[in-house]
PDB file of C-alpha atoms in Angstrom:
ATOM      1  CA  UNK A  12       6.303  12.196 -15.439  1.00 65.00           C
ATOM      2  CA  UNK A  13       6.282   8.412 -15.910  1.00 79.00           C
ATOM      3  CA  UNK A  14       5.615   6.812 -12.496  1.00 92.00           C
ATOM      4  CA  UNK A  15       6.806   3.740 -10.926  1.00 96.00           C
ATOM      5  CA  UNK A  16       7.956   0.554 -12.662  1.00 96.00           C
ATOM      6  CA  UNK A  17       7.813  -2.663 -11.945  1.00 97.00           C
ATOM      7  CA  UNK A  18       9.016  -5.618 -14.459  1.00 97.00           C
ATOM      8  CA  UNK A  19       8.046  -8.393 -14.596  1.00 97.00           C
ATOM      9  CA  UNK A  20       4.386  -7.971 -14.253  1.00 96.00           C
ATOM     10  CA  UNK A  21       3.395 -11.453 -13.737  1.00 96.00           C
ATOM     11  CA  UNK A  22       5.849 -14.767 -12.725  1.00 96.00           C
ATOM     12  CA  UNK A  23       5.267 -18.062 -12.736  1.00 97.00           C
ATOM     13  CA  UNK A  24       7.845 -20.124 -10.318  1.00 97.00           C
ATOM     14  CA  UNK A  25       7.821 -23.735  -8.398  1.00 97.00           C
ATOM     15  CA  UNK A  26       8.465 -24.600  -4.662  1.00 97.00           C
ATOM     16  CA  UNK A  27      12.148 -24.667  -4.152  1.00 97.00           C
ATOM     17  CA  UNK A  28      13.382 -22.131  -7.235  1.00 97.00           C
ATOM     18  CA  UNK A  29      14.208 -18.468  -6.706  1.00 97.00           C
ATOM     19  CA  UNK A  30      12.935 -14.978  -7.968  1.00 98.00           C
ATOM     20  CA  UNK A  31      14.192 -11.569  -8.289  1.00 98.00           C
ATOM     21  CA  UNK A  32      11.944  -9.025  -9.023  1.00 98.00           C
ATOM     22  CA  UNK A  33      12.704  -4.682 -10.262  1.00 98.00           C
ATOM     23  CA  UNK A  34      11.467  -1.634  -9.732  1.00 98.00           C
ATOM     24  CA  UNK A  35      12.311   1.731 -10.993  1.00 97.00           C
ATOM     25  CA  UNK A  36      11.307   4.738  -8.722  1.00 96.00           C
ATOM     26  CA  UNK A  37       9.536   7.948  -9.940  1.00 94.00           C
ATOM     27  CA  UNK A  38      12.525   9.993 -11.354  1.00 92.00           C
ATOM     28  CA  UNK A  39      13.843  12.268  -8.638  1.00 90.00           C
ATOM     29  CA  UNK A  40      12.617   9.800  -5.853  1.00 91.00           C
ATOM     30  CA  UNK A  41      15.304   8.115  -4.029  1.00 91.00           C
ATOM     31  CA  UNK A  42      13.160   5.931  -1.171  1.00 90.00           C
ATOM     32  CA  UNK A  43      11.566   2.726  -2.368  1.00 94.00           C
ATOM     33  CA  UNK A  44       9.516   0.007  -0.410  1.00 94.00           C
ATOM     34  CA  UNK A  45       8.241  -3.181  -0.959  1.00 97.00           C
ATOM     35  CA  UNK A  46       5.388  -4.878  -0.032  1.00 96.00           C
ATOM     36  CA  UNK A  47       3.468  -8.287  -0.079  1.00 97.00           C
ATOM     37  CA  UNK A  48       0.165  -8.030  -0.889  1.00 95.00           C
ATOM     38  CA  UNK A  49      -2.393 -11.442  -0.333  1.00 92.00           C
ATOM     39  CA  UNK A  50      -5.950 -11.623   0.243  1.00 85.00           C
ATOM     40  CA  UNK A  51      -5.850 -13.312   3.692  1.00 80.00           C
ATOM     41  CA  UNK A  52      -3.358 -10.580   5.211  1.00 83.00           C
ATOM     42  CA  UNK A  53      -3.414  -7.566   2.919  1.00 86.00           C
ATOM     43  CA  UNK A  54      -0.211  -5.170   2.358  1.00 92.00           C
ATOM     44  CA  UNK A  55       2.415  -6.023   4.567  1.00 93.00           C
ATOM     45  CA  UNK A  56       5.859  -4.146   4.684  1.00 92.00           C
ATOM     46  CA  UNK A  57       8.553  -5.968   3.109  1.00 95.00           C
ATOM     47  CA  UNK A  58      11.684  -3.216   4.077  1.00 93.00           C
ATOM     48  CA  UNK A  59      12.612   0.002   2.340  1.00 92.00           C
ATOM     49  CA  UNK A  60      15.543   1.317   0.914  1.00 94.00           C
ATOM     50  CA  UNK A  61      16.716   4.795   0.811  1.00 91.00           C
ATOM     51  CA  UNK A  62      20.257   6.053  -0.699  1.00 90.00           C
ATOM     52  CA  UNK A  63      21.296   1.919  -0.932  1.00 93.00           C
ATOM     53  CA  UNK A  64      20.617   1.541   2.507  1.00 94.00           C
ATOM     54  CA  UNK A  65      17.738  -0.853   3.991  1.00 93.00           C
ATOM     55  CA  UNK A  66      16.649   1.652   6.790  1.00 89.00           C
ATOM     56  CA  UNK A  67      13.338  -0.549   7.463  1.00 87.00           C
ATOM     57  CA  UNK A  68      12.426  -3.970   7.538  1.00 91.00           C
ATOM     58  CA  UNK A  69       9.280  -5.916   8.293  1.00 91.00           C
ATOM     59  CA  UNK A  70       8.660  -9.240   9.778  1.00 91.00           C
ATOM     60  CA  UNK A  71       9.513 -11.580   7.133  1.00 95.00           C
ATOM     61  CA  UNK A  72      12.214 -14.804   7.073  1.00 96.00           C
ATOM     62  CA  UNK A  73      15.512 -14.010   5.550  1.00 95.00           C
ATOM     63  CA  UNK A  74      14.703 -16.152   2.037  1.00 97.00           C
ATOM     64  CA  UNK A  75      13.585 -12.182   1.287  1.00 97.00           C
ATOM     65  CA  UNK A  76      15.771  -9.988   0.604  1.00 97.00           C
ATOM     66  CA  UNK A  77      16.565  -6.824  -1.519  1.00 97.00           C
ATOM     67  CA  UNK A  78      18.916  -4.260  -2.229  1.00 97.00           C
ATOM     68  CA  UNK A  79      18.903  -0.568  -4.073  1.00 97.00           C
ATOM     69  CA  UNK A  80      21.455   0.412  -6.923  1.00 97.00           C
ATOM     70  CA  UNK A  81      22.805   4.262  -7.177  1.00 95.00           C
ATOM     71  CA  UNK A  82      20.584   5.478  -9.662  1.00 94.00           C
ATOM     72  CA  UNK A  83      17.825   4.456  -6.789  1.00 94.00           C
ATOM     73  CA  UNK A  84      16.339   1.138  -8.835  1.00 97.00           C
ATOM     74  CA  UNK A  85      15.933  -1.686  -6.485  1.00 98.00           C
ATOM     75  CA  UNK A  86      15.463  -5.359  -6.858  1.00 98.00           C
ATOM     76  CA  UNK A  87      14.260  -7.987  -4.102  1.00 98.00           C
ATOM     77  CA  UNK A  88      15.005 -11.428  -4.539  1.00 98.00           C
ATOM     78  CA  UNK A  89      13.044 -14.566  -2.908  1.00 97.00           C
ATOM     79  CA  UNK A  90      14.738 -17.607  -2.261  1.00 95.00           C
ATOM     80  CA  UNK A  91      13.532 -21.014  -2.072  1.00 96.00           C
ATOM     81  CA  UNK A  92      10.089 -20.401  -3.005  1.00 97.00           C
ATOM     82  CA  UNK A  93       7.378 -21.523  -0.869  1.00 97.00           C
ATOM     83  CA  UNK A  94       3.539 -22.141  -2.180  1.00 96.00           C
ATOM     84  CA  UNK A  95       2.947 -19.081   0.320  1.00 95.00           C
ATOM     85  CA  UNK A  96       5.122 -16.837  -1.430  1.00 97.00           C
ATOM     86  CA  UNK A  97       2.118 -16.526  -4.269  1.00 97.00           C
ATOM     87  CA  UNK A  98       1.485 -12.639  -3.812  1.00 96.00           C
ATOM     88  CA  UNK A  99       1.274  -9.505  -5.874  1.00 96.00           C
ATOM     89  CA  UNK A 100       4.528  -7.576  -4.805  1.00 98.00           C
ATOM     90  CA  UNK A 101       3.889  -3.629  -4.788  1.00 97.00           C
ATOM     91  CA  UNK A 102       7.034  -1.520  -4.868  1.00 96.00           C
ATOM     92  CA  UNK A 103       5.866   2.372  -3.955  1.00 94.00           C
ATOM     93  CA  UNK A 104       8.416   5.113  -4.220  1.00 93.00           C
ATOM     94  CA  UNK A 105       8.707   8.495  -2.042  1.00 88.00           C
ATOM     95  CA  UNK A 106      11.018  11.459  -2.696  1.00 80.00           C
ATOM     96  CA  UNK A 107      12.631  11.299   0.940  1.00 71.00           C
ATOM     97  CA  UNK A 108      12.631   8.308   3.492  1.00 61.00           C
ATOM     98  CA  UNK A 109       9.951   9.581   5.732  1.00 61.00           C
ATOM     99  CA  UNK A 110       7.920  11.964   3.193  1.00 65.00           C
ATOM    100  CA  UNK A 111       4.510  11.232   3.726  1.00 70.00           C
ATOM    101  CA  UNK A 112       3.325  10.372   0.432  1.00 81.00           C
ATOM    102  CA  UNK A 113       3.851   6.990  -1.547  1.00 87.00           C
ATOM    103  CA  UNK A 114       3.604   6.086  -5.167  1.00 91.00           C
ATOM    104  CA  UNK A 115       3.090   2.836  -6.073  1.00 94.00           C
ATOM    105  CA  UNK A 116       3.911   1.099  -8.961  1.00 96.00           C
ATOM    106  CA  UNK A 117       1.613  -1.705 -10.840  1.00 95.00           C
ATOM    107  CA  UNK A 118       2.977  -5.088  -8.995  1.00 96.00           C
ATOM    108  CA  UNK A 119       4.289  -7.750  -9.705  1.00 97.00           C
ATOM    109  CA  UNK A 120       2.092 -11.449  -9.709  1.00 96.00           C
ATOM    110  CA  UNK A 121       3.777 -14.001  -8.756  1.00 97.00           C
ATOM    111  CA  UNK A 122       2.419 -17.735  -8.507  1.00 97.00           C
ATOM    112  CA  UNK A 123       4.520 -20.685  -7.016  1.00 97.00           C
ATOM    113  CA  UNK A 124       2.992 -23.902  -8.125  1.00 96.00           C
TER     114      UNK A 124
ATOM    115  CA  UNK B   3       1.724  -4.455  18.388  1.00 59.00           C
ATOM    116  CA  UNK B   4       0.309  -1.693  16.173  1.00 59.00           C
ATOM    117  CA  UNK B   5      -3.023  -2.533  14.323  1.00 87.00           C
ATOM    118  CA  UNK B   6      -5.183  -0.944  11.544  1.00 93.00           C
ATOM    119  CA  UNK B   7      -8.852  -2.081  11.234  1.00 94.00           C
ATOM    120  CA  UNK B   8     -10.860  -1.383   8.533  1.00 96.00           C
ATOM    121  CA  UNK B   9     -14.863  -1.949   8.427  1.00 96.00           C
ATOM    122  CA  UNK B  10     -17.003  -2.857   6.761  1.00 97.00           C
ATOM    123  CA  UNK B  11     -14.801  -5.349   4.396  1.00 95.00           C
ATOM    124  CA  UNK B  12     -17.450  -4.725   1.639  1.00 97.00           C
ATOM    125  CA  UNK B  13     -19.789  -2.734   1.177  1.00 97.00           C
ATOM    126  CA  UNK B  14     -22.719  -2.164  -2.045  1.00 98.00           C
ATOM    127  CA  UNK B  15     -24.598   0.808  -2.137  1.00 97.00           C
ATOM    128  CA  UNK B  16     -26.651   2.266  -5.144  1.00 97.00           C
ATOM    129  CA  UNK B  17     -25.301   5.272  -7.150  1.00 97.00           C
ATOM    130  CA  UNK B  18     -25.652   8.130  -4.860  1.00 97.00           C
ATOM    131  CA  UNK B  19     -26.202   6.609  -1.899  1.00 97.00           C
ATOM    132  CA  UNK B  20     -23.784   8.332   0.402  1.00 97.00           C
ATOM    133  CA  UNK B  21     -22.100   6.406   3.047  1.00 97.00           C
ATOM    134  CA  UNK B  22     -18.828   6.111   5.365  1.00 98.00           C
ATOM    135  CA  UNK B  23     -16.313   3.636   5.388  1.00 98.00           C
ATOM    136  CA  UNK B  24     -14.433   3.609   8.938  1.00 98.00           C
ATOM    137  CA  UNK B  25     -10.707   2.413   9.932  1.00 97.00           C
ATOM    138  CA  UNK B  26      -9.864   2.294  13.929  1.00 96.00           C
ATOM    139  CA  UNK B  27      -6.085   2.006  15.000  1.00 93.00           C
ATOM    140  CA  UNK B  28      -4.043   1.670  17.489  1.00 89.00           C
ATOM    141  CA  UNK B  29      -0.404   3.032  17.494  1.00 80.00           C
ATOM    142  CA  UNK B  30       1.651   4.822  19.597  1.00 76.00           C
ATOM    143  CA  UNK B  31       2.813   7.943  18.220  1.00 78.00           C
ATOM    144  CA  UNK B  32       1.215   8.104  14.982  1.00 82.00           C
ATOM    145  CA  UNK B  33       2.696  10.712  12.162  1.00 84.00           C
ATOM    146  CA  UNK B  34       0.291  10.299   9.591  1.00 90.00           C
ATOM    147  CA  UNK B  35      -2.723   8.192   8.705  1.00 93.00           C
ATOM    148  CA  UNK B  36      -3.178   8.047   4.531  1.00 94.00           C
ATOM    149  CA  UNK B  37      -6.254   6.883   2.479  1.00 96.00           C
ATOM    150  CA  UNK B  38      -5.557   4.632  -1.052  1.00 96.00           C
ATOM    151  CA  UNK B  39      -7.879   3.466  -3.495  1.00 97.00           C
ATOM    152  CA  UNK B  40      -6.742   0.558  -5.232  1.00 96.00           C
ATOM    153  CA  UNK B  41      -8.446  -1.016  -8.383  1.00 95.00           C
ATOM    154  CA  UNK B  42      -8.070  -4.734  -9.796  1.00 90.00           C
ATOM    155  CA  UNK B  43      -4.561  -5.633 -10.968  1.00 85.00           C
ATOM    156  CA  UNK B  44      -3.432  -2.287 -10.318  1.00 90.00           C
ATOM    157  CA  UNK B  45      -0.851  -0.886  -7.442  1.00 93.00           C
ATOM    158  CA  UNK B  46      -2.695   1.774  -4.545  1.00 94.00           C
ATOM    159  CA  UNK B  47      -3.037   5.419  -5.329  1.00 93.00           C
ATOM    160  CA  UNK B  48      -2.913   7.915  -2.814  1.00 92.00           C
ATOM    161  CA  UNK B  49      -5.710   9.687  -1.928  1.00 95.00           C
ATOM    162  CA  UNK B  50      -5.018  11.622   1.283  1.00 93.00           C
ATOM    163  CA  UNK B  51      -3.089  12.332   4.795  1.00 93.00           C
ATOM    164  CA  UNK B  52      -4.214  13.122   8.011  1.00 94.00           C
ATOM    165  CA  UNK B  53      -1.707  14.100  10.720  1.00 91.00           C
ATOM    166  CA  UNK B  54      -3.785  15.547  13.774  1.00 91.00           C
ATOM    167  CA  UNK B  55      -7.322  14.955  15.046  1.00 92.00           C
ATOM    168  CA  UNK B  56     -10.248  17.185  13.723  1.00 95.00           C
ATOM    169  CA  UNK B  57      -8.553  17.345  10.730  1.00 96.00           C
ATOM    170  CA  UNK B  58     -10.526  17.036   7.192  1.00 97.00           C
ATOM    171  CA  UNK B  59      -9.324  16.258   3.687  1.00 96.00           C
ATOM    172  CA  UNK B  60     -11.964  16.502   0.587  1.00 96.00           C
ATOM    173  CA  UNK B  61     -11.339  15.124  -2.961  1.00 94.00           C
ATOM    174  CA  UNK B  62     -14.135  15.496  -5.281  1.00 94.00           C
ATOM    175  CA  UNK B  63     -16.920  12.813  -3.431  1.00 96.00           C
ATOM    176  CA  UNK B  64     -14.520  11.802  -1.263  1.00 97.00           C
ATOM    177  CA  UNK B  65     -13.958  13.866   2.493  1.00 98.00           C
ATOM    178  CA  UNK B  66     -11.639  12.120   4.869  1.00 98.00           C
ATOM    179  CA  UNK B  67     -11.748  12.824   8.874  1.00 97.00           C
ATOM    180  CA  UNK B  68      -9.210  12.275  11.540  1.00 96.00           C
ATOM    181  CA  UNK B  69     -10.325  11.411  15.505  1.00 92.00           C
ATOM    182  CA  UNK B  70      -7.808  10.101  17.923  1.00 88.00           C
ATOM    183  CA  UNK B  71      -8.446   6.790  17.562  1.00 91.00           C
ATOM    184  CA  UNK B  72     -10.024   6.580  13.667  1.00 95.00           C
ATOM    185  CA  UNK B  73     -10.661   7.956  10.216  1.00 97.00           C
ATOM    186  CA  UNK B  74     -13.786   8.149   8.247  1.00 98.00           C
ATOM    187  CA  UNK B  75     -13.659   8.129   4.568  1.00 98.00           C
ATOM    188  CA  UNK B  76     -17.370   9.695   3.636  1.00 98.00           C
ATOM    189  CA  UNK B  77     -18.500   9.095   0.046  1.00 97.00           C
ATOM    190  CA  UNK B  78     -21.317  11.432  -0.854  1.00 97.00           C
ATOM    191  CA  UNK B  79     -23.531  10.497  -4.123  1.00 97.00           C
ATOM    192  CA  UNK B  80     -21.097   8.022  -5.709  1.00 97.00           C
ATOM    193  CA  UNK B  81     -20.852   6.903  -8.892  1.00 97.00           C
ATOM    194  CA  UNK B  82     -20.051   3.502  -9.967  1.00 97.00           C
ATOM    195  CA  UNK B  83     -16.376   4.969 -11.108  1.00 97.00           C
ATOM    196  CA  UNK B  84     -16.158   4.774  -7.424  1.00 97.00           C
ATOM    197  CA  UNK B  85     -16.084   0.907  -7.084  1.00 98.00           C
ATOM    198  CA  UNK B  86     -12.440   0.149  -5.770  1.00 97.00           C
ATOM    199  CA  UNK B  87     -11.165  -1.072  -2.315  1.00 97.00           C
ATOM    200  CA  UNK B  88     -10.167   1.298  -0.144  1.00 98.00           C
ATOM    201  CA  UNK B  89      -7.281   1.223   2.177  1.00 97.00           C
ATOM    202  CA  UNK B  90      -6.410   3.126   4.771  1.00 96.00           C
ATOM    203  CA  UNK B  91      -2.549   2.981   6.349  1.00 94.00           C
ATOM    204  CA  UNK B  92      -0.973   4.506   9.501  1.00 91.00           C
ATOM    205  CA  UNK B  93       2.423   5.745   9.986  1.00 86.00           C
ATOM    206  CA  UNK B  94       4.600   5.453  13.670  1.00 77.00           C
ATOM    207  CA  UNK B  95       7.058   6.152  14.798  1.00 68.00           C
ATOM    208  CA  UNK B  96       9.935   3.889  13.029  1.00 61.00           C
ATOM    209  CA  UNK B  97       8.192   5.670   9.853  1.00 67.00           C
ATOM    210  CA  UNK B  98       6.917   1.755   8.826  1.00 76.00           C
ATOM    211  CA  UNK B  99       3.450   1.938   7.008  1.00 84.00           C
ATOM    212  CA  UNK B 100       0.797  -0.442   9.043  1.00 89.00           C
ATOM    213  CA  UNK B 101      -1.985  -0.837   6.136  1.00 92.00           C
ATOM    214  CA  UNK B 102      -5.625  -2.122   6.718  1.00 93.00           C
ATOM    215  CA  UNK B 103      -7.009  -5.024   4.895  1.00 93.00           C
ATOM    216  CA  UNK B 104      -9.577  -2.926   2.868  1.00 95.00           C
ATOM    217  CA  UNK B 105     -13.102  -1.905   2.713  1.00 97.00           C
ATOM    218  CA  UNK B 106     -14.248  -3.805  -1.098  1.00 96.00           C
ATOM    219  CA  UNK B 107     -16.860  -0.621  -1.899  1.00 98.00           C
ATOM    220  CA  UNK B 108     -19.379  -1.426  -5.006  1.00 98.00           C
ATOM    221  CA  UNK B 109     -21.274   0.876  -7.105  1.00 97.00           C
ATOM    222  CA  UNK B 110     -24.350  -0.311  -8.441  1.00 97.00           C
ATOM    223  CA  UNK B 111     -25.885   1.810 -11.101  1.00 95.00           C
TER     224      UNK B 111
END
């Protein structure tokens, strides 16, 4: 079963531009969260989508958004990147919203110069 | 606010050397605390869940415990395949994940 996918794996933006990243969920699993991921403040909850619908979100400006197709892929987009923005974004995958268990796929690195 | 603490943030021991790495929180209503490795460059794996206290989870070295106010990950006679950082994460009530920073755990042959 292939697991969770993230393209692309590494992204090189300046200060000002925007980003969207993807991920495709586990087949079968229909929740997917993000997450930031930095040294100085570890994994922090971006939101999560389940069925298309955002039913969490974390404590982030609005520059961060995302959305979730039908076939449960979702995408989050950054605008007007800040230098703070550098991160490895984690996308993890569950079957439900609310099952325990989260998958997670590789990341994405992405550097703002 | 809900906080996860994890400690120590690194943390070398020899092969076999058998050890515990600790994470304390604080939520109200918790519904699950989980245990992830994670190695360089690479996304979190799950290891295990914990949903009440006194319970225990064991994965080849690896035995998690559950208290009402922290977790214990005991690793008995690692290996150096065991060098990762290890997170631990709690789940309340909005079903939001609260993750630690990490214990950095070496294995030194």
């Amino acid at each position: 079963k292939a697991g969770v996918t993230q393209t692309p794996r590494y992204l090189i933006k300046t200060r000002g531009q925007q980003v969207t990243l993807s991920c495709s969920p586990i087949s079968g699993h229909r929740s997917v969260s993000w997450y930031q991921q930095t040294p100085g403040q570890g994994l922090q909850f971006l939101f999560e989508y389940f069925s298309e619908t955002q039913r969490n979100k974390g404590n982030f400006p609005g520059r961060f958004s995302g959305r979730q197709f039908s076939n449960s892929r979702s995408e989050m987009n950054v605008s007007t990147l800040e230098l703070g923005d550098s991160a490895l974004y984690l996308c993890a995958s569950t079957r439900t919203s609310g099952t325990p268990e989260q998958f997670f796929g590789p990341g994405t690195r992405l550097t703002v110069l | 606010e809900d906080q996860v603490t994890q400690s120590p943030e690194a943390l070398r021991l020899q092969e076999g050397e058998s050890s515990s790495l600790n994470c304390s929180y604080t939520v109200s209503g918790l519904r699950g605390l989980f245990w992830y490795r994670q190695d360089p460059g690479k996304g979190p794996e799950f290891l295990f869940t914990l949903y009440s206290a006194g319970e225990e989870k064991e994965k080849e070295r690896l035995k998690a415990t559950l208290t009402k106010k922290e977790s214990f990950l005991h690793i008995t006679a690692p290996k150096p395949e065991d060098s990762a950082t290890y997170l631990c994460a709690v789940r309340e009530g909005n079903e939001k994940l609260t993750f630690g920073t990490g214990t950095r755990l070496t294995i030194i042959p």
